[in-house]
């Protein structure tokens, strides 16, 4: 997926998130993030949107912590979220392709990184908002889901911060059943950071599989794994240890 498509996802998913949050109300519990109410979700995501945009607009080349969460609630909090979301979309749309700023995962460019990262950030939290509201969730496209799985496995969990580790070397296969045949991944687990490769490059001890959108959300711990074969303890290990630390 290219930058423009990722920016389109940021735009669409942010609007869906705001709509679901408004319908749910600020007091609604977020079942996919048990410690949160909808107000916490809006404050967090709105802060992240502003944090991401600032790296681009201010040409920040070093890591900085996100800003303070606002002491807002109700309609004022929704307005604040929508304002930050609109600023992020505008920033990603108008920034020069060769803008130099800090990024924390491999990418063709910093702008490509931030567009992709915020597309996934906003989509996952849109799912959270819709879970709080209840009802039929909005779909996640196959192409985007596959791209998001790539970011998670080959990006986030390739870092030293990943806690998905095994004292005994094991192999986890991830397979999207509704995507092209090459969209499977082999994740080598050991005492070090996971090493993920595209394709079925080694025999697997466990395979998690399903439609790309459900698999994407399961890997982000928003849904159960659609199907698990082999040693189920590896799927359980993922659920227990795969929480993301931003940096």
mmCIF file of C-alpha atoms in Angstrom:
data_model
loop_
_atom_site.group_PDB
_atom_site.id
_atom_site.type_symbol
_atom_site.label_atom_id
_atom_site.label_comp_id
_atom_site.label_asym_id
_atom_site.label_seq_id
_atom_site.Cartn_x
_atom_site.Cartn_y
_atom_site.Cartn_z
ATOM 1 C CA UNK A 1 0.000 0.000 0.000
ATOM 2 C CA UNK A 2 1.219 3.505 -0.790
ATOM 3 C CA UNK A 3 1.144 6.663 1.311
ATOM 4 C CA UNK A 4 -2.056 8.031 -0.216
ATOM 5 C CA UNK A 5 -3.952 4.843 0.545
ATOM 6 C CA UNK A 6 -2.728 4.811 4.135
ATOM 7 C CA UNK A 7 -3.778 8.454 4.544
ATOM 8 C CA UNK A 8 -7.213 7.559 3.191
ATOM 9 C CA UNK A 9 -7.473 4.850 5.848
ATOM 10 C CA UNK A 10 -6.458 7.312 8.586
ATOM 11 C CA UNK A 11 -9.165 9.694 7.400
ATOM 12 C CA UNK A 12 -11.936 7.121 7.129
ATOM 13 C CA UNK A 13 -11.117 5.235 10.319
ATOM 14 C CA UNK A 14 -10.845 8.392 12.405
ATOM 15 C CA UNK A 15 -14.313 9.496 11.355
ATOM 16 C CA UNK A 16 -15.704 6.047 12.166
ATOM 17 C CA UNK A 17 -13.968 6.112 15.553
ATOM 18 C CA UNK A 18 -15.481 9.497 16.440
ATOM 19 C CA UNK A 19 -18.941 8.409 15.339
ATOM 20 C CA UNK A 20 -18.810 5.195 17.385
ATOM 21 C CA UNK A 21 -17.470 7.056 20.430
ATOM 22 C CA UNK A 22 -20.264 9.605 20.198
ATOM 23 C CA UNK A 23 -22.889 6.878 19.926
ATOM 24 C CA UNK A 24 -21.381 4.901 22.814
ATOM 25 C CA UNK A 25 -20.969 7.866 25.145
ATOM 26 C CA UNK A 26 -17.897 8.766 27.240
ATOM 27 C CA UNK A 27 -18.836 6.468 30.147
ATOM 28 C CA UNK A 28 -19.080 3.316 28.039
ATOM 29 C CA UNK A 29 -16.641 0.546 28.889
ATOM 30 C CA UNK A 30 -14.226 -0.582 26.173
ATOM 31 C CA UNK A 31 -14.309 -4.400 26.287
ATOM 32 C CA UNK A 32 -11.197 -4.746 24.107
ATOM 33 C CA UNK A 33 -9.259 -2.480 26.531
ATOM 34 C CA UNK A 34 -10.753 -3.466 29.901
ATOM 35 C CA UNK A 35 -9.155 -0.629 31.878
ATOM 36 C CA UNK A 36 -10.613 2.052 29.589
ATOM 37 C CA UNK A 37 -13.828 3.935 29.115
ATOM 38 C CA UNK A 38 -14.539 5.693 25.821
ATOM 39 C CA UNK A 39 -13.189 8.975 27.199
ATOM 40 C CA UNK A 40 -9.809 7.273 27.795
ATOM 41 C CA UNK A 41 -9.803 5.948 24.246
ATOM 42 C CA UNK A 42 -10.476 9.401 22.798
ATOM 43 C CA UNK A 43 -7.835 11.054 24.955
ATOM 44 C CA UNK A 44 -5.193 8.467 24.077
ATOM 45 C CA UNK A 45 -5.845 8.374 20.327
ATOM 46 C CA UNK A 46 -6.207 12.125 20.055
ATOM 47 C CA UNK A 47 -2.884 12.564 21.852
ATOM 48 C CA UNK A 48 -1.178 10.043 19.551
ATOM 49 C CA UNK A 49 -2.534 11.817 16.460
ATOM 50 C CA UNK A 50 -1.087 15.126 17.633
ATOM 51 C CA UNK A 51 2.178 13.455 18.676
ATOM 52 C CA UNK A 52 2.608 11.884 15.237
ATOM 53 C CA UNK A 53 1.751 15.064 13.346
ATOM 54 C CA UNK A 54 4.274 17.079 15.367
ATOM 55 C CA UNK A 55 7.192 14.901 14.245
ATOM 56 C CA UNK A 56 6.369 15.807 10.656
ATOM 57 C CA UNK A 57 5.405 19.467 10.991
ATOM 58 C CA UNK A 58 8.279 20.305 13.356
ATOM 59 C CA UNK A 59 10.786 18.050 11.550
ATOM 60 C CA UNK A 60 11.647 16.356 14.840
ATOM 61 C CA UNK A 61 14.588 14.002 14.353
ATOM 62 C CA UNK A 62 14.688 12.544 17.871
ATOM 63 C CA UNK A 63 12.116 10.764 20.007
ATOM 64 C CA UNK A 64 9.916 12.849 22.271
ATOM 65 C CA UNK A 65 7.161 11.754 24.603
ATOM 66 C CA UNK A 66 3.574 12.425 23.669
ATOM 67 C CA UNK A 67 1.761 15.424 25.045
ATOM 68 C CA UNK A 68 -0.476 15.708 28.084
ATOM 69 C CA UNK A 69 -3.919 14.141 27.972
ATOM 70 C CA UNK A 70 -6.610 16.834 27.974
ATOM 71 C CA UNK A 71 -8.897 17.513 30.920
ATOM 72 C CA UNK A 72 -11.944 17.445 28.618
ATOM 73 C CA UNK A 73 -15.020 15.295 28.445
ATOM 74 C CA UNK A 74 -18.265 14.861 26.537
ATOM 75 C CA UNK A 75 -18.807 16.993 23.440
ATOM 76 C CA UNK A 76 -15.678 19.068 24.099
ATOM 77 C CA UNK A 77 -13.528 15.931 24.104
ATOM 78 C CA UNK A 78 -15.067 14.734 20.850
ATOM 79 C CA UNK A 79 -14.385 18.135 19.251
ATOM 80 C CA UNK A 80 -10.775 17.970 20.466
ATOM 81 C CA UNK A 81 -10.361 14.478 19.025
ATOM 82 C CA UNK A 82 -11.829 15.492 15.659
ATOM 83 C CA UNK A 83 -9.595 18.560 15.502
ATOM 84 C CA UNK A 84 -6.435 16.524 16.109
ATOM 85 C CA UNK A 85 -7.521 13.871 13.629
ATOM 86 C CA UNK A 86 -8.163 16.479 10.935
ATOM 87 C CA UNK A 87 -4.755 18.043 11.609
ATOM 88 C CA UNK A 88 -3.053 14.654 11.248
ATOM 89 C CA UNK A 89 -4.811 13.905 7.949
ATOM 90 C CA UNK A 90 -3.897 17.359 6.606
ATOM 91 C CA UNK A 91 -0.286 16.964 7.767
ATOM 92 C CA UNK A 92 0.102 13.568 6.099
ATOM 93 C CA UNK A 93 -1.546 14.859 2.923
ATOM 94 C CA UNK A 94 0.500 18.041 2.497
ATOM 95 C CA UNK A 95 3.935 17.017 3.805
ATOM 96 C CA UNK A 96 6.677 16.741 1.185
ATOM 97 C CA UNK A 97 7.437 13.099 0.334
ATOM 98 C CA UNK A 98 11.068 13.540 1.368
ATOM 99 C CA UNK A 99 10.359 15.121 4.757
ATOM 100 C CA UNK A 100 12.986 14.131 7.320
ATOM 101 C CA UNK A 101 11.849 13.251 10.825
ATOM 102 C CA UNK A 102 12.090 10.531 13.453
ATOM 103 C CA UNK A 103 10.536 7.115 12.829
ATOM 104 C CA UNK A 104 10.887 3.867 14.754
ATOM 105 C CA UNK A 105 10.218 1.087 12.246
ATOM 106 C CA UNK A 106 11.841 0.342 8.878
ATOM 107 C CA UNK A 107 10.053 2.121 6.033
ATOM 108 C CA UNK A 108 10.768 3.581 2.577
ATOM 109 C CA UNK A 109 10.549 7.066 4.131
ATOM 110 C CA UNK A 110 9.539 8.755 7.386
ATOM 111 C CA UNK A 111 6.306 9.952 5.774
ATOM 112 C CA UNK A 112 5.480 6.430 4.621
ATOM 113 C CA UNK A 113 6.159 5.192 8.152
ATOM 114 C CA UNK A 114 3.865 7.713 9.836
ATOM 115 C CA UNK A 115 1.050 7.236 7.325
ATOM 116 C CA UNK A 116 1.140 3.470 7.789
ATOM 117 C CA UNK A 117 1.567 3.615 11.562
ATOM 118 C CA UNK A 118 -1.324 6.001 12.073
ATOM 119 C CA UNK A 119 -3.524 4.008 9.708
ATOM 120 C CA UNK A 120 -3.035 0.973 11.943
ATOM 121 C CA UNK A 121 -3.244 2.961 15.189
ATOM 122 C CA UNK A 122 -6.529 4.532 14.145
ATOM 123 C CA UNK A 123 -8.028 1.325 12.781
ATOM 124 C CA UNK A 124 -7.324 -0.714 15.899
ATOM 125 C CA UNK A 125 -8.768 1.995 18.142
ATOM 126 C CA UNK A 126 -11.783 2.399 15.849
ATOM 127 C CA UNK A 127 -12.418 -1.282 16.539
ATOM 128 C CA UNK A 128 -12.196 -0.474 20.255
ATOM 129 C CA UNK A 129 -14.743 2.346 19.924
ATOM 130 C CA UNK A 130 -17.150 0.132 17.997
ATOM 131 C CA UNK A 131 -16.749 -2.617 20.594
ATOM 132 C CA UNK A 132 -17.798 -0.082 23.246
ATOM 133 C CA UNK A 133 -20.799 0.970 21.174
ATOM 134 C CA UNK A 134 -21.843 -2.567 20.246
ATOM 135 C CA UNK A 135 -23.523 -3.658 17.057
ATOM 136 C CA UNK A 136 -22.010 -4.676 13.738
ATOM 137 C CA UNK A 137 -18.371 -3.511 13.393
ATOM 138 C CA UNK A 138 -17.094 -1.795 10.265
ATOM 139 C CA UNK A 139 -15.052 -4.075 7.986
ATOM 140 C CA UNK A 140 -11.276 -4.124 7.583
ATOM 141 C CA UNK A 141 -10.146 -4.615 3.983
ATOM 142 C CA UNK A 142 -8.044 -7.633 3.034
ATOM 143 C CA UNK A 143 -5.199 -5.599 1.512
ATOM 144 C CA UNK A 144 -4.957 -3.334 4.539
ATOM 145 C CA UNK A 145 -5.182 -6.243 6.980
ATOM 146 C CA UNK A 146 -2.311 -8.048 5.263
ATOM 147 C CA UNK A 147 -0.246 -4.849 5.306
ATOM 148 C CA UNK A 148 -1.028 -4.405 8.998
ATOM 149 C CA UNK A 149 0.050 -7.962 9.797
ATOM 150 C CA UNK A 150 3.313 -7.197 8.009
ATOM 151 C CA UNK A 151 3.879 -4.096 10.137
ATOM 152 C CA UNK A 152 3.198 -6.019 13.323
ATOM 153 C CA UNK A 153 5.271 -9.134 12.614
ATOM 154 C CA UNK A 154 8.164 -7.692 10.606
ATOM 155 C CA UNK A 155 8.209 -4.328 12.378
ATOM 156 C CA UNK A 156 7.025 -4.155 15.980
ATOM 157 C CA UNK A 157 7.949 -7.676 17.002
ATOM 158 C CA UNK A 158 11.351 -7.565 15.346
ATOM 159 C CA UNK A 159 12.383 -5.048 18.001
ATOM 160 C CA UNK A 160 14.178 -5.849 21.231
ATOM 161 C CA UNK A 161 11.104 -4.696 23.143
ATOM 162 C CA UNK A 162 9.047 -7.675 21.981
ATOM 163 C CA UNK A 163 8.271 -10.020 24.862
ATOM 164 C CA UNK A 164 7.086 -12.903 22.669
ATOM 165 C CA UNK A 165 9.946 -15.234 23.558
ATOM 166 C CA UNK A 166 10.489 -18.913 24.219
ATOM 167 C CA UNK A 167 13.256 -20.641 26.158
ATOM 168 C CA UNK A 168 12.985 -23.487 23.635
ATOM 169 C CA UNK A 169 13.123 -22.493 19.937
ATOM 170 C CA UNK A 170 9.641 -22.795 18.403
ATOM 171 C CA UNK A 171 8.021 -21.827 15.116
ATOM 172 C CA UNK A 172 4.656 -20.075 14.754
ATOM 173 C CA UNK A 173 2.965 -19.857 11.362
ATOM 174 C CA UNK A 174 0.516 -17.055 10.571
ATOM 175 C CA UNK A 175 -1.639 -17.664 7.479
ATOM 176 C CA UNK A 176 -4.286 -15.474 5.870
ATOM 177 C CA UNK A 177 -6.721 -17.813 4.135
ATOM 178 C CA UNK A 178 -8.433 -15.227 1.909
ATOM 179 C CA UNK A 179 -5.279 -13.554 0.579
ATOM 180 C CA UNK A 180 -2.853 -14.646 -2.094
ATOM 181 C CA UNK A 181 -0.959 -17.852 -1.349
ATOM 182 C CA UNK A 182 2.234 -16.000 -0.502
ATOM 183 C CA UNK A 183 0.585 -14.207 2.404
ATOM 184 C CA UNK A 184 1.745 -16.397 5.180
ATOM 185 C CA UNK A 185 4.469 -15.685 7.672
ATOM 186 C CA UNK A 186 6.849 -17.838 9.673
ATOM 187 C CA UNK A 187 7.756 -16.494 13.106
ATOM 188 C CA UNK A 188 10.832 -18.014 14.781
ATOM 189 C CA UNK A 189 10.554 -17.774 18.554
ATOM 190 C CA UNK A 190 13.538 -18.051 20.869
ATOM 191 C CA UNK A 191 15.055 -16.301 23.869
ATOM 192 C CA UNK A 192 15.730 -13.316 21.606
ATOM 193 C CA UNK A 193 13.402 -11.115 19.595
ATOM 194 C CA UNK A 194 11.077 -12.975 17.212
ATOM 195 C CA UNK A 195 12.311 -13.278 13.639
ATOM 196 C CA UNK A 196 9.495 -13.237 11.089
ATOM 197 C CA UNK A 197 9.783 -14.139 7.423
ATOM 198 C CA UNK A 198 7.258 -14.080 4.610
ATOM 199 C CA UNK A 199 6.131 -17.501 3.476
ATOM 200 C CA UNK A 200 6.208 -20.998 4.912
ATOM 201 C CA UNK A 201 9.971 -21.133 5.328
ATOM 202 C CA UNK A 202 10.102 -23.784 8.072
ATOM 203 C CA UNK A 203 7.951 -26.480 9.628
ATOM 204 C CA UNK A 204 5.617 -24.914 12.199
ATOM 205 C CA UNK A 205 4.861 -26.069 15.729
ATOM 206 C CA UNK A 206 1.628 -24.077 15.655
ATOM 207 C CA UNK A 207 -0.379 -22.320 12.950
ATOM 208 C CA UNK A 208 -2.895 -19.518 13.467
ATOM 209 C CA UNK A 209 -5.026 -18.919 10.416
ATOM 210 C CA UNK A 210 -8.184 -17.279 9.160
ATOM 211 C CA UNK A 211 -9.467 -14.440 7.037
ATOM 212 C CA UNK A 212 -6.952 -11.608 6.943
ATOM 213 C CA UNK A 213 -9.137 -9.068 8.753
ATOM 214 C CA UNK A 214 -9.937 -11.397 11.649
ATOM 215 C CA UNK A 215 -6.327 -12.559 11.837
ATOM 216 C CA UNK A 216 -5.109 -8.945 11.904
ATOM 217 C CA UNK A 217 -7.395 -8.099 14.822
ATOM 218 C CA UNK A 218 -6.534 -11.346 16.610
ATOM 219 C CA UNK A 219 -2.820 -10.544 16.401
ATOM 220 C CA UNK A 220 -3.650 -7.177 17.967
ATOM 221 C CA UNK A 221 -5.564 -9.106 20.681
ATOM 222 C CA UNK A 222 -8.918 -7.635 19.664
ATOM 223 C CA UNK A 223 -10.455 -10.994 18.647
ATOM 224 C CA UNK A 224 -9.723 -14.668 19.356
ATOM 225 C CA UNK A 225 -7.641 -16.453 16.746
ATOM 226 C CA UNK A 226 -10.023 -17.789 14.084
ATOM 227 C CA UNK A 227 -8.291 -21.174 13.915
ATOM 228 C CA UNK A 228 -5.376 -22.721 15.789
ATOM 229 C CA UNK A 229 -3.679 -25.990 14.860
ATOM 230 C CA UNK A 230 -0.716 -27.679 16.500
ATOM 231 C CA UNK A 231 0.698 -26.586 19.855
ATOM 232 C CA UNK A 232 -1.915 -24.175 21.194
ATOM 233 C CA UNK A 233 0.463 -22.952 23.896
ATOM 234 C CA UNK A 234 2.201 -20.804 21.268
ATOM 235 C CA UNK A 235 -1.069 -19.060 20.432
ATOM 236 C CA UNK A 236 -1.572 -18.537 24.168
ATOM 237 C CA UNK A 237 1.972 -17.160 24.460
ATOM 238 C CA UNK A 238 1.162 -14.591 21.789
ATOM 239 C CA UNK A 239 -1.990 -13.501 23.618
ATOM 240 C CA UNK A 240 -0.113 -13.142 26.887
ATOM 241 C CA UNK A 241 3.083 -11.463 25.718
ATOM 242 C CA UNK A 242 2.440 -9.516 22.508
ATOM 243 C CA UNK A 243 1.335 -6.206 24.026
ATOM 244 C CA UNK A 244 3.037 -3.298 22.247
ATOM 245 C CA UNK A 245 5.336 -0.758 23.835
ATOM 246 C CA UNK A 246 5.605 2.207 21.481
ATOM 247 C CA UNK A 247 9.339 2.732 21.883
#
